[in-house]
Coordinates of N, CA and C in Angstrom, one line a residue:
A1 N -11.2 -2.4 11.2 CA -10.8 -1.0 10.8 C -10.9 -0.9 9.3
C2 N -10.4 -1.9 8.6 CA -10.5 -1.8 7.2 C -11.9 -1.8 6.7
S3 N -12.7 -2.6 7.2 CA -14.2 -2.6 6.8 C -14.8 -1.3 7.1
S4 N -14.5 -0.7 8.3 CA -15.1 0.6 8.6 C -14.6 1.7 7.7
S5 N -13.4 1.6 7.3 CA -12.8 2.6 6.3 C -13.5 2.5 5.0
I6 N -13.8 1.3 4.5 CA -14.5 1.1 3.2 C -15.9 1.6 3.4
I7 N -16.6 1.2 4.4 CA -18.0 1.6 4.6 C -18.1 3.1 4.7
V8 N -17.3 3.8 5.5 CA -17.3 5.2 5.7 C -16.9 5.9 4.4
G9 N -15.9 5.5 3.7 CA -15.5 6.1 2.4 C -16.6 6.0 1.4
L10 N -17.2 4.8 1.3 CA -18.3 4.7 0.3 C -19.5 5.5 0.7
G11 N -19.8 5.6 2.0 CA -20.9 6.4 2.5 C -20.7 7.9 2.2
I12 N -19.5 8.4 2.5 CA -19.3 9.8 2.2 C -19.3 10.1 0.7
R13 N -18.8 9.2 -0.1 CA -18.8 9.4 -1.6 C -20.3 9.4 -2.0
K14 N -21.1 8.6 -1.5 CA -22.6 8.6 -1.8 C -23.2 9.9 -1.4
L15 N -22.9 10.4 -0.2 CA -23.4 11.7 0.2 C -23.0 12.9 -0.7
L16 N -21.7 12.8 -1.2 CA -21.2 13.9 -2.0 C -21.4 13.6 -3.5
E17 N -22.1 12.6 -3.9 CA -22.2 12.2 -5.3 C -22.8 13.3 -6.2
K18 N -23.8 14.0 -5.7 CA -24.4 15.1 -6.6 C -23.4 16.2 -6.8
R19 N -22.6 16.5 -5.8 CA -21.6 17.6 -6.0 C -20.4 17.1 -6.8
S20 N -20.0 15.9 -6.6 CA -18.8 15.4 -7.3 C -19.1 15.1 -8.8
N21 N -20.3 14.9 -9.1 CA -20.6 14.6 -10.5 C -20.4 15.8 -11.4
S22 N -20.7 17.0 -10.8 CA -20.5 18.2 -11.6 C -19.1 18.9 -11.4
A23 N -18.4 18.4 -10.4 CA -17.1 19.0 -10.1 C -16.0 18.6 -11.0
T24 N -15.0 19.5 -11.2 CA -13.8 19.2 -12.0 C -12.6 19.8 -11.4
G25 N -11.5 19.3 -11.8 CA -10.2 19.9 -11.3 C -10.0 19.8 -9.8
A26 N -9.5 20.9 -9.2 CA -9.2 20.9 -7.8 C -10.4 20.7 -6.9
K27 N -11.5 21.1 -7.3 CA -12.7 20.9 -6.5 C -13.1 19.4 -6.4
L28 N -12.9 18.7 -7.5 CA -13.1 17.3 -7.5 C -12.1 16.6 -6.6
I29 N -10.9 17.0 -6.6 CA -9.8 16.5 -5.8 C -10.1 16.7 -4.3
L30 N -10.6 17.9 -4.0 CA -11.0 18.3 -2.6 C -12.2 17.4 -2.1
L31 N -13.2 17.2 -3.0 CA -14.3 16.4 -2.6 C -13.8 14.9 -2.4
N32 N -12.9 14.4 -3.2 CA -12.4 13.1 -3.0 C -11.5 13.0 -1.7
S33 N -10.8 14.1 -1.4 CA -10.0 14.1 -0.2 C -10.9 14.1 1.1
I34 N -12.1 14.6 1.0 CA -13.0 14.6 2.1 C -13.4 13.1 2.5
S35 N -13.8 12.4 1.4 CA -14.1 10.9 1.7 C -12.9 10.2 2.1
S36 N -11.7 10.5 1.6 CA -10.4 9.8 2.0 C -10.1 10.1 3.5
F37 N -10.3 11.4 3.9 CA -10.1 11.8 5.2 C -10.9 11.0 6.2
F38 N -12.2 11.0 6.0 CA -13.1 10.3 6.9 C -12.9 8.8 6.9
A39 N -12.5 8.2 5.8 CA -12.2 6.8 5.7 C -10.9 6.5 6.5
C40 N -9.9 7.3 6.3 CA -8.6 7.0 7.0 C -8.8 7.4 8.5
A41 N -9.5 8.4 8.8 CA -9.7 8.8 10.2 C -10.4 7.7 11.0
S42 N -11.5 7.2 10.4 CA -12.3 6.2 11.1 C -11.4 4.9 11.2
A43 N -10.7 4.5 10.2 CA -9.8 3.3 10.3 C -8.8 3.5 11.4
G44 N -8.1 4.6 11.4 CA -7.1 4.9 12.5 C -7.7 4.8 13.9
F45 N -8.8 5.5 14.0 CA -9.5 5.5 15.4 C -9.9 4.1 15.8
I46 N -10.6 3.4 14.9 CA -11.1 2.1 15.3 C -9.9 1.1 15.5
N47 N -8.9 1.2 14.7 CA -7.7 0.4 14.9 C -7.1 0.5 16.2
A48 N -6.8 1.8 16.6 CA -6.2 2.0 17.9 C -7.2 1.6 19.0
W49 N -8.4 1.8 18.9 CA -9.4 1.5 19.9 C -9.5 -0.1 20.1
C50 N -9.6 -0.8 19.0 CA -9.7 -2.2 19.1 C -8.4 -2.9 19.5
M51 N -7.3 -2.4 19.0 CA -6.0 -3.1 19.3 C -5.6 -2.9 20.8
R52 N -6.2 -1.9 21.4 CA -5.8 -1.6 22.8 C -6.9 -1.9 23.8
Q53 N -7.8 -2.9 23.5 CA -8.8 -3.3 24.4 C -8.2 -4.0 25.6
T54 N -7.2 -4.7 25.5 CA -6.6 -5.4 26.6 C -6.1 -4.4 27.7
E55 N -5.5 -3.3 27.3 CA -5.1 -2.3 28.3 C -6.3 -1.7 29.0
M56 N -7.4 -1.5 28.3 CA -8.6 -0.9 28.9 C -9.3 -1.9 29.8
Q57 N -9.2 -3.2 29.5 CA -9.8 -4.2 30.4 C -9.0 -4.5 31.6
K58 N -7.6 -4.5 31.5 CA -6.7 -4.9 32.6 C -6.2 -3.7 33.3
G59 N -6.2 -2.5 32.6 CA -5.6 -1.3 33.2 C -4.1 -1.2 32.8
I60 N -3.6 0.0 33.0 CA -2.1 0.2 32.8 C -1.5 0.7 34.0
S61 N -0.2 0.5 34.1 CA 0.6 0.9 35.3 C 0.7 2.4 35.4
V62 N 0.5 2.9 36.6 CA 0.6 4.3 36.8 C 1.8 4.5 37.7
M63 N 2.7 5.4 37.2 CA 3.9 5.6 37.9 C 3.9 7.0 38.6
H64 N 4.6 7.1 39.7 CA 4.8 8.4 40.4 C 5.6 9.3 39.5
P65 N 5.2 10.5 39.2 CA 6.0 11.4 38.3 C 7.4 11.7 38.7
E66 N 7.6 11.7 40.0 CA 9.0 12.2 40.4 C 9.9 11.0 40.7
N67 N 9.5 10.0 41.3 CA 10.4 8.9 41.7 C 10.2 7.6 40.8
G68 N 9.2 7.6 40.0 CA 9.0 6.4 39.1 C 8.4 5.2 39.8
E69 N 7.9 5.4 41.1 CA 7.4 4.3 41.8 C 6.1 3.8 41.2
D70 N 5.9 2.5 41.1 CA 4.7 2.0 40.5 C 3.5 2.1 41.6
L71 N 2.5 2.8 41.2 CA 1.4 3.1 42.1 C 0.2 2.1 41.9
G72 N 0.4 1.2 40.9 CA -0.7 0.2 40.6 C -1.2 0.4 39.2
K73 N -2.3 -0.4 38.9 CA -2.9 -0.3 37.6 C -4.2 0.5 37.7
S74 N -4.5 1.1 36.6 CA -5.7 1.9 36.5 C -6.4 1.7 35.1
K75 N -7.7 1.3 35.2 CA -8.5 1.2 34.0 C -8.9 2.5 33.5
K76 N -9.1 3.5 34.4 CA -9.5 4.8 33.9 C -8.4 5.5 33.2
C77 N -7.1 5.4 33.6 CA -6.0 5.9 32.9 C -5.8 5.2 31.6
A78 N -6.0 3.9 31.6 CA -5.9 3.2 30.3 C -6.9 3.7 29.3
Y79 N -8.2 3.9 29.8 CA -9.2 4.4 28.9 C -8.8 5.8 28.3
Q80 N -8.4 6.6 29.2 CA -8.0 8.0 28.7 C -6.8 7.9 27.7
A81 N -5.8 7.1 28.0 CA -4.7 6.9 27.1 C -5.1 6.4 25.8
V82 N -5.9 5.4 25.8 CA -6.4 4.8 24.5 C -7.2 5.8 23.7
L83 N -8.1 6.5 24.4 CA -8.9 7.5 23.7 C -8.0 8.6 23.1
Q84 N -7.0 9.1 23.8 CA -6.1 10.1 23.3 C -5.3 9.6 22.1
T85 N -4.9 8.3 22.2 CA -4.2 7.8 21.0 C -5.1 7.7 19.8
A86 N -6.3 7.2 20.0 CA -7.3 7.1 18.9 C -7.6 8.4 18.3
I87 N -7.8 9.4 19.1 CA -8.0 10.8 18.6 C -6.8 11.3 17.9
S88 N -5.6 11.0 18.3 CA -4.4 11.5 17.6 C -4.3 10.9 16.2
R89 N -4.9 9.7 16.0 CA -4.9 9.1 14.7 C -5.8 9.9 13.7
V90 N -6.8 10.5 14.3 CA -7.7 11.4 13.4 C -6.9 12.6 13.0
F91 N -6.1 13.2 14.0 CA -5.3 14.4 13.6 C -4.2 14.1 12.6
L92 N -3.7 12.9 12.6 CA -2.7 12.5 11.7 C -3.2 12.5 10.3
T93 N -4.5 12.3 10.1 CA -5.0 12.3 8.7 C -5.5 13.7 8.2
V94 N -5.5 14.7 9.1 CA -5.9 16.0 8.6 C -5.0 16.5 7.5
T95 N -3.8 16.1 7.4 CA -2.9 16.6 6.4 C -3.3 16.1 5.0
I96 N -4.3 15.2 4.9 CA -4.8 14.8 3.6 C -5.3 16.0 2.8
F97 N -5.8 17.1 3.5 CA -6.4 18.2 2.9 C -5.3 19.2 2.3
L98 N -4.1 19.1 2.7 CA -3.1 20.1 2.2 C -3.0 20.2 0.7
P99 N -2.7 19.1 0.0 CA -2.6 19.3 -1.5 C -3.8 19.8 -2.2
P100 N -5.0 19.3 -1.8 CA -6.2 19.8 -2.5 C -6.5 21.2 -2.2
L101 N -6.2 21.7 -1.0 CA -6.4 23.1 -0.7 C -5.5 24.0 -1.5
A102 N -4.2 23.5 -1.6 CA -3.3 24.3 -2.4 C -3.7 24.3 -3.9
L103 N -4.2 23.2 -4.4 CA -4.7 23.2 -5.8 C -5.9 24.1 -6.0
V104 N -6.8 24.1 -5.0 CA -8.0 25.0 -5.1 C -7.5 26.4 -5.1
A105 N -6.5 26.8 -4.2 CA -6.0 28.1 -4.2 C -5.3 28.5 -5.5
L106 N -4.6 27.6 -6.1 CA -3.9 27.9 -7.4 C -5.0 28.1 -8.5
E107 N -6.0 27.3 -8.5 CA -7.1 27.5 -9.5 C -7.8 28.8 -9.3
K108 N -8.2 29.1 -8.0 CA -8.9 30.3 -7.8 C -8.1 31.5 -8.1
G109 N -6.8 31.5 -7.9 CA -5.9 32.6 -8.2 C -5.5 32.6 -9.7
H110 N -6.0 31.7 -10.5 CA -5.7 31.5 -11.9 C -4.2 31.4 -12.1
L111 N -3.5 30.6 -11.2 CA -2.1 30.4 -11.3 C -1.8 29.0 -11.8
M112 N -2.8 28.1 -11.9 CA -2.6 26.8 -12.4 C -2.2 26.8 -13.9
P113 N -1.1 26.3 -14.3 CA -0.7 26.3 -15.7 C -1.7 25.4 -16.5
K114 N -1.8 25.8 -17.8 CA -2.7 25.0 -18.7 C -1.9 23.8 -19.3
N115 N -0.6 23.9 -19.3 CA 0.2 22.8 -19.8 C 0.1 21.6 -18.9
W116 N -0.2 20.4 -19.5 CA -0.5 19.2 -18.8 C 0.7 18.8 -18.0
Y117 N 1.9 18.9 -18.5 CA 3.2 18.5 -17.8 C 3.4 19.4 -16.6
L118 N 3.3 20.7 -16.7 CA 3.5 21.6 -15.6 C 2.4 21.3 -14.5
K119 N 1.2 21.1 -15.0 CA 0.1 20.9 -14.0 C 0.4 19.6 -13.2
T120 N 0.8 18.5 -13.9 CA 1.1 17.3 -13.3 C 2.3 17.4 -12.4
L121 N 3.3 18.2 -12.8 CA 4.4 18.4 -11.9 C 4.0 19.1 -10.6
I122 N 3.2 20.1 -10.7 CA 2.7 20.8 -9.5 C 2.0 19.8 -8.6
E123 N 1.0 19.1 -9.2 CA 0.3 18.1 -8.4 C 1.1 17.1 -7.7
A124 N 2.1 16.5 -8.5 CA 3.0 15.5 -7.9 C 3.9 16.1 -6.8
T125 N 4.3 17.3 -7.0 CA 5.2 18.0 -6.0 C 4.4 18.2 -4.7
L126 N 3.1 18.7 -4.9 CA 2.3 18.9 -3.7 C 2.0 17.6 -2.9
I127 N 1.8 16.5 -3.7 CA 1.5 15.2 -3.0 C 2.8 14.7 -2.4
A128 N 3.9 14.8 -3.0 CA 5.2 14.3 -2.4 C 5.5 15.2 -1.2
G129 N 5.3 16.5 -1.3 CA 5.6 17.3 -0.1 C 4.6 17.0 1.1
E130 N 3.4 16.7 0.8 CA 2.4 16.3 1.8 C 2.9 15.0 2.5
L131 N 3.3 14.0 1.7 CA 3.8 12.7 2.2 C 5.0 12.9 3.1
Y132 N 5.9 13.8 2.7 CA 7.1 14.1 3.5 C 6.8 14.8 4.8
L133 N 5.8 15.7 4.8 CA 5.5 16.6 5.9 C 4.3 16.1 6.7
A134 N 3.6 15.1 6.3 CA 2.3 14.7 6.9 C 2.5 14.3 8.4
V135 N 3.4 13.4 8.7 CA 3.5 13.0 10.1 C 4.0 14.1 11.0
P136 N 5.0 14.9 10.7 CA 5.3 16.0 11.6 C 4.2 17.0 11.8
I137 N 3.5 17.3 10.7 CA 2.4 18.3 10.9 C 1.2 17.7 11.7
G138 N 0.9 16.4 11.4 CA -0.2 15.8 12.1 C 0.1 15.6 13.6
I139 N 1.3 15.3 13.9 CA 1.7 15.2 15.3 C 1.7 16.6 16.0
A140 N 2.2 17.6 15.3 CA 2.2 19.0 15.9 C 0.8 19.5 16.1
M141 N -0.2 19.0 15.4 CA -1.6 19.4 15.7 C -2.2 18.9 16.9
F142 N -1.6 17.8 17.4 CA -2.2 17.1 18.6 C -1.3 17.5 19.8
P143 N -2.0 18.2 20.8 CA -1.2 18.7 21.9 C -0.5 17.6 22.7

């Protein structure tokens, strides 16, 4: 998972290299967040997929929804459960885009202060807010 994250992150950075060389400010942060998103999403997906191979090979217990009776093991249910878990890891990383999008909006609206301290405070506040809200928002995105 770590290797895939590095490979994907570097690959995306290489693809965006021409655009990021001329980008500044919030646009550069947004381009960097694109590579971060794909790197984190691929690592989360592959990690869940690889770590749950045993369940897919042996199957998972299927229980009756009303009385909880064990109906046996199912490899198909295990595959679906692991796939849904892996996909949910991708949704958890979507929140990486919140601070950069807010910064782009502030710059486009000419609301970003010129003062370095105020600008840094806004950026730090957005990042701290994203860290605080990332998991609940990411989980809410996945049905």
